[in-house]
């Protein structure tokens, strides 16, 4: 999703310039969007048992949601190309939430249980942080605004749906597995960064406009600090969601 979205584990905290077209963090628009997303999550939890009773009839809905996520992301890349913003150095789907979005789409289409842990931990963890501290150059009602919030919300809802509705029970083993997968991806992303002069996942340098990475030590030690932060976030998600699937199934 490139430089025109929040790079999730980079935790950039700029708030925009206050113009009409610039998204401003913690503005009325931002808070309203977060409240709307929170209401959808509460609604999903509230209706979880009714949905579970009809879970075998929800395949078409799962596929439709997956295709909508795919369609809006393809449209986003078309928009980047048409506006001259697409580039190998910042538009490849190599950020954590870009990868999580792809995994979420495949999970919804296939139901492959081996993908659920990554969506629950890396997906929900990264998307929540991105929604809380987004960096957008376009405000409501621009397409980019809807793309950002729709895709990140879609990742969160997918993970929660497979726990609350489909009865998947997250485990600490899933936390460890997700951490291993991310670390297995890092050498690949580092190599791509070198080839295209990119900075995906901030593996080459910190963001120049300042971020919470400034509190995590100098390069390359802040990468280890991010590993610790990710592990803590994943563990908190596991503690909050453990046994929730088991309880629904009973």
Short mmCIF file of C-alpha atoms in Angstrom, two decimals:
data_model
loop_
_atom_site.label_atom_id
_atom_site.label_comp_id
_atom_site.label_asym_id
_atom_site.label_seq_id
_atom_site.Cartn_x
_atom_site.Cartn_y
_atom_site.Cartn_z
CA UNK A 1 0.00 0.00 0.00
CA UNK A 2 3.09 2.17 -0.22
CA UNK A 3 4.01 5.57 1.17
CA UNK A 4 0.44 6.77 0.81
CA UNK A 5 -0.75 4.72 3.78
CA UNK A 6 0.39 4.15 7.33
CA UNK A 7 3.33 1.78 7.45
CA UNK A 8 1.97 -0.21 10.30
CA UNK A 9 4.94 -1.13 12.44
CA UNK A 10 6.61 2.18 11.59
CA UNK A 11 4.04 3.96 13.78
CA UNK A 12 4.37 7.37 12.08
CA UNK A 13 2.52 9.98 14.10
CA UNK A 14 2.21 13.05 11.86
CA UNK A 15 -1.17 14.79 11.95
CA UNK A 16 -1.38 16.51 8.58
CA UNK A 17 -1.45 20.18 7.72
CA UNK A 18 -5.09 20.87 8.53
CA UNK A 19 -6.19 21.66 4.98
CA UNK A 20 -9.54 20.51 3.69
CA UNK A 21 -8.05 17.67 1.61
CA UNK A 22 -5.50 16.49 4.17
CA UNK A 23 -6.49 13.80 6.64
CA UNK A 24 -5.89 15.00 10.20
CA UNK A 25 -5.27 12.46 12.92
CA UNK A 26 -7.78 12.50 15.80
CA UNK A 27 -9.99 14.94 13.92
CA UNK A 28 -13.79 14.63 13.91
CA UNK A 29 -13.55 12.56 10.71
CA UNK A 30 -10.97 10.20 12.20
CA UNK A 31 -12.81 9.72 15.49
CA UNK A 32 -16.11 9.22 13.65
CA UNK A 33 -14.52 6.54 11.45
CA UNK A 34 -13.11 4.74 14.49
CA UNK A 35 -16.47 4.83 16.26
CA UNK A 36 -18.19 3.46 13.16
CA UNK A 37 -15.66 0.63 12.91
CA UNK A 38 -16.03 -0.10 16.62
CA UNK A 39 -19.81 -0.34 16.19
CA UNK A 40 -19.37 -2.89 13.40
CA UNK A 41 -17.06 -4.98 15.60
CA UNK A 42 -19.57 -4.81 18.47
CA UNK A 43 -22.36 -5.81 16.07
CA UNK A 44 -20.34 -8.81 14.88
CA UNK A 45 -19.76 -9.91 18.48
CA UNK A 46 -23.42 -9.33 19.38
CA UNK A 47 -24.66 -11.39 16.43
CA UNK A 48 -21.97 -14.08 16.68
CA UNK A 49 -24.25 -16.89 17.86
CA UNK A 50 -26.92 -16.18 15.24
CA UNK A 51 -24.25 -16.12 12.55
CA UNK A 52 -22.73 -19.34 13.83
CA UNK A 53 -26.08 -21.09 13.53
CA UNK A 54 -26.05 -20.19 9.83
CA UNK A 55 -22.30 -20.44 9.25
CA UNK A 56 -22.66 -23.03 6.46
CA UNK A 57 -24.82 -20.57 4.52
CA UNK A 58 -22.27 -17.77 4.77
CA UNK A 59 -19.82 -19.05 2.14
CA UNK A 60 -21.19 -16.74 -0.53
CA UNK A 61 -20.97 -13.79 1.85
CA UNK A 62 -17.36 -14.70 2.70
CA UNK A 63 -16.46 -14.89 -0.97
CA UNK A 64 -18.26 -11.64 -1.76
CA UNK A 65 -16.43 -9.84 1.04
CA UNK A 66 -13.09 -11.24 -0.16
CA UNK A 67 -13.76 -10.10 -3.72
CA UNK A 68 -14.77 -6.64 -2.50
CA UNK A 69 -11.46 -6.33 -0.64
CA UNK A 70 -9.59 -7.47 -3.74
CA UNK A 71 -11.53 -5.12 -6.01
CA UNK A 72 -10.98 -2.01 -3.89
CA UNK A 73 -7.25 -2.78 -3.57
CA UNK A 74 -6.87 -3.30 -7.32
CA UNK A 75 -8.73 -0.03 -7.86
CA UNK A 76 -6.32 1.64 -5.45
CA UNK A 77 -3.32 0.53 -7.53
CA UNK A 78 -5.06 1.70 -10.69
CA UNK A 79 -5.52 5.08 -9.01
CA UNK A 80 -1.83 5.17 -8.04
CA UNK A 81 -0.81 4.42 -11.64
CA UNK A 82 -3.25 6.95 -13.13
CA UNK A 83 -1.99 9.70 -10.82
CA UNK A 84 1.69 8.89 -11.33
CA UNK A 85 2.15 7.74 -7.73
CA UNK A 86 2.89 4.07 -8.33
CA UNK A 87 6.53 3.03 -8.00
CA UNK A 88 8.51 -0.10 -7.25
CA UNK A 89 10.10 1.59 -4.26
CA UNK A 90 6.87 2.23 -2.36
CA UNK A 91 3.79 0.65 -4.01
CA UNK A 92 4.54 -3.07 -3.87
CA UNK A 93 2.33 -4.99 -1.40
CA UNK A 94 5.17 -5.63 1.03
CA UNK A 95 3.98 -3.79 4.12
CA UNK A 96 2.60 -5.88 6.97
CA UNK A 97 -1.02 -4.88 6.35
CA UNK A 98 -0.66 -5.33 2.59
CA UNK A 99 0.49 -8.89 3.20
CA UNK A 100 -2.25 -9.41 5.80
CA UNK A 101 -4.87 -8.16 3.36
CA UNK A 102 -3.78 -10.69 0.75
CA UNK A 103 -3.78 -13.50 3.33
CA UNK A 104 -7.25 -12.41 4.53
CA UNK A 105 -8.61 -12.55 1.00
CA UNK A 106 -7.19 -16.04 0.43
CA UNK A 107 -8.51 -17.17 3.83
CA UNK A 108 -12.03 -15.97 3.05
CA UNK A 109 -11.97 -17.65 -0.36
CA UNK A 110 -10.45 -20.97 0.74
CA UNK A 111 -11.11 -21.30 4.48
CA UNK A 112 -7.55 -22.60 4.90
CA UNK A 113 -7.09 -22.84 8.68
CA UNK A 114 -3.30 -22.55 8.37
CA UNK A 115 -3.78 -18.89 7.43
CA UNK A 116 -5.95 -17.89 10.38
CA UNK A 117 -3.19 -17.27 12.93
CA UNK A 118 -1.41 -14.79 10.66
CA UNK A 119 -4.62 -12.81 10.11
CA UNK A 120 -5.51 -12.85 13.81
CA UNK A 121 -2.12 -11.74 15.11
CA UNK A 122 -0.21 -9.92 12.37
CA UNK A 123 -3.38 -8.74 10.64
CA UNK A 124 -5.38 -7.49 13.61
CA UNK A 125 -2.29 -6.15 15.39
CA UNK A 126 -1.05 -4.20 12.39
CA UNK A 127 -4.46 -2.97 11.27
CA UNK A 128 -5.47 -1.71 14.72
CA UNK A 129 -2.30 0.31 15.00
CA UNK A 130 -2.72 1.65 11.47
CA UNK A 131 -6.31 2.74 12.14
CA UNK A 132 -5.31 4.43 15.39
CA UNK A 133 -2.43 6.40 13.82
CA UNK A 134 -3.03 6.61 10.06
CA UNK A 135 -1.09 8.77 7.66
CA UNK A 136 -3.26 9.75 4.70
CA UNK A 137 -2.84 12.46 2.11
CA UNK A 138 -6.56 12.37 1.25
CA UNK A 139 -9.47 13.04 3.57
CA UNK A 140 -13.15 12.02 3.51
CA UNK A 141 -14.83 11.56 1.04
CA UNK A 142 -11.87 10.77 -1.25
CA UNK A 143 -11.55 7.20 -2.57
CA UNK A 144 -8.20 6.79 -0.80
CA UNK A 145 -9.89 7.44 2.55
CA UNK A 146 -12.43 4.68 1.95
CA UNK A 147 -9.77 2.29 0.64
CA UNK A 148 -7.62 2.73 3.73
CA UNK A 149 -10.38 2.26 6.28
CA UNK A 150 -12.23 -0.46 4.36
CA UNK A 151 -9.20 -2.69 3.84
CA UNK A 152 -7.85 -2.37 7.38
CA UNK A 153 -11.30 -2.90 8.87
CA UNK A 154 -11.71 -5.91 6.58
CA UNK A 155 -8.56 -7.51 7.98
CA UNK A 156 -9.78 -7.06 11.56
CA UNK A 157 -13.28 -8.34 10.82
CA UNK A 158 -11.90 -11.39 9.02
CA UNK A 159 -9.78 -12.40 12.00
CA UNK A 160 -12.57 -11.82 14.52
CA UNK A 161 -15.10 -13.61 12.30
CA UNK A 162 -13.02 -16.78 12.25
CA UNK A 163 -12.79 -16.68 16.06
CA UNK A 164 -16.24 -15.48 17.09
CA UNK A 165 -18.34 -17.07 14.34
CA UNK A 166 -16.39 -20.01 12.93
CA UNK A 167 -15.10 -21.06 16.34
CA UNK A 168 -11.33 -20.99 15.74
CA UNK A 169 -9.41 -20.95 19.01
CA UNK A 170 -6.18 -18.87 18.94
CA UNK A 171 -3.23 -20.36 20.78
CA UNK A 172 0.14 -19.10 21.99
CA UNK A 173 1.65 -21.49 19.46
CA UNK A 174 -0.05 -19.33 16.82
CA UNK A 175 1.75 -16.27 18.20
CA UNK A 176 5.09 -18.02 17.84
CA UNK A 177 4.21 -19.30 14.36
CA UNK A 178 3.26 -15.80 13.21
CA UNK A 179 6.51 -14.36 14.54
CA UNK A 180 8.48 -17.05 12.70
CA UNK A 181 6.63 -16.34 9.45
CA UNK A 182 7.31 -12.60 9.71
CA UNK A 183 10.98 -13.22 10.40
CA UNK A 184 11.15 -15.60 7.45
CA UNK A 185 9.77 -12.82 5.24
CA UNK A 186 12.26 -10.22 6.45
CA UNK A 187 15.29 -11.40 4.38
CA UNK A 188 13.11 -11.41 1.26
CA UNK A 189 11.86 -7.87 1.92
CA UNK A 190 15.38 -6.68 2.77
CA UNK A 191 16.58 -8.02 -0.60
CA UNK A 192 13.70 -6.35 -2.45
CA UNK A 193 14.40 -3.07 -0.61
CA UNK A 194 17.98 -3.25 -1.84
CA UNK A 195 16.92 -4.00 -5.43
CA UNK A 196 14.28 -1.27 -5.74
CA UNK A 197 15.78 1.25 -3.29
CA UNK A 198 12.68 0.92 -1.14
CA UNK A 199 12.11 1.00 2.59
CA UNK A 200 9.34 -1.54 3.09
CA UNK A 201 8.65 -2.26 6.78
CA UNK A 202 11.32 0.40 7.50
CA UNK A 203 14.04 -2.20 7.20
CA UNK A 204 16.51 0.24 5.61
CA UNK A 205 15.96 3.36 7.68
CA UNK A 206 13.55 5.20 9.93
CA UNK A 207 10.90 7.49 8.40
CA UNK A 208 12.39 10.91 7.78
CA UNK A 209 9.38 12.81 9.14
CA UNK A 210 9.72 11.31 12.62
CA UNK A 211 7.92 8.43 14.26
CA UNK A 212 7.71 6.34 17.41
CA UNK A 213 10.66 4.43 15.98
CA UNK A 214 12.75 7.33 17.26
CA UNK A 215 12.15 5.97 20.78
CA UNK A 216 13.21 2.42 19.86
CA UNK A 217 16.90 2.99 19.34
CA UNK A 218 19.16 3.64 16.33
CA UNK A 219 19.30 1.60 13.11
CA UNK A 220 19.42 -1.38 12.99
CA UNK A 221 18.64 -1.96 16.68
CA UNK A 222 15.14 -0.50 16.42
CA UNK A 223 14.23 -3.51 14.26
CA UNK A 224 14.84 -5.75 17.28
CA UNK A 225 12.74 -3.37 19.38
CA UNK A 226 9.93 -3.69 16.82
CA UNK A 227 10.19 -7.47 17.13
CA UNK A 228 9.59 -7.13 20.88
CA UNK A 229 6.67 -4.72 20.32
CA UNK A 230 5.09 -7.10 17.79
CA UNK A 231 5.48 -10.05 20.15
CA UNK A 232 3.83 -8.13 22.99
CA UNK A 233 0.92 -7.02 20.79
CA UNK A 234 0.38 -10.54 19.43
CA UNK A 235 0.43 -11.93 22.97
CA UNK A 236 -2.15 -9.39 24.14
CA UNK A 237 -4.41 -10.33 21.21
CA UNK A 238 -4.04 -14.01 22.15
CA UNK A 239 -4.93 -13.27 25.78
CA UNK A 240 -8.03 -11.32 24.71
CA UNK A 241 -9.27 -13.87 22.17
CA UNK A 242 -8.21 -17.21 23.66
CA UNK A 243 -11.07 -19.59 24.38
CA UNK A 244 -13.53 -17.28 22.61
CA UNK A 245 -13.93 -19.71 19.72
CA UNK A 246 -14.23 -22.67 22.08
CA UNK A 247 -16.93 -20.92 24.10
CA UNK A 248 -18.98 -20.16 21.01
CA UNK A 249 -18.76 -23.75 19.81
CA UNK A 250 -20.05 -25.16 23.11
#
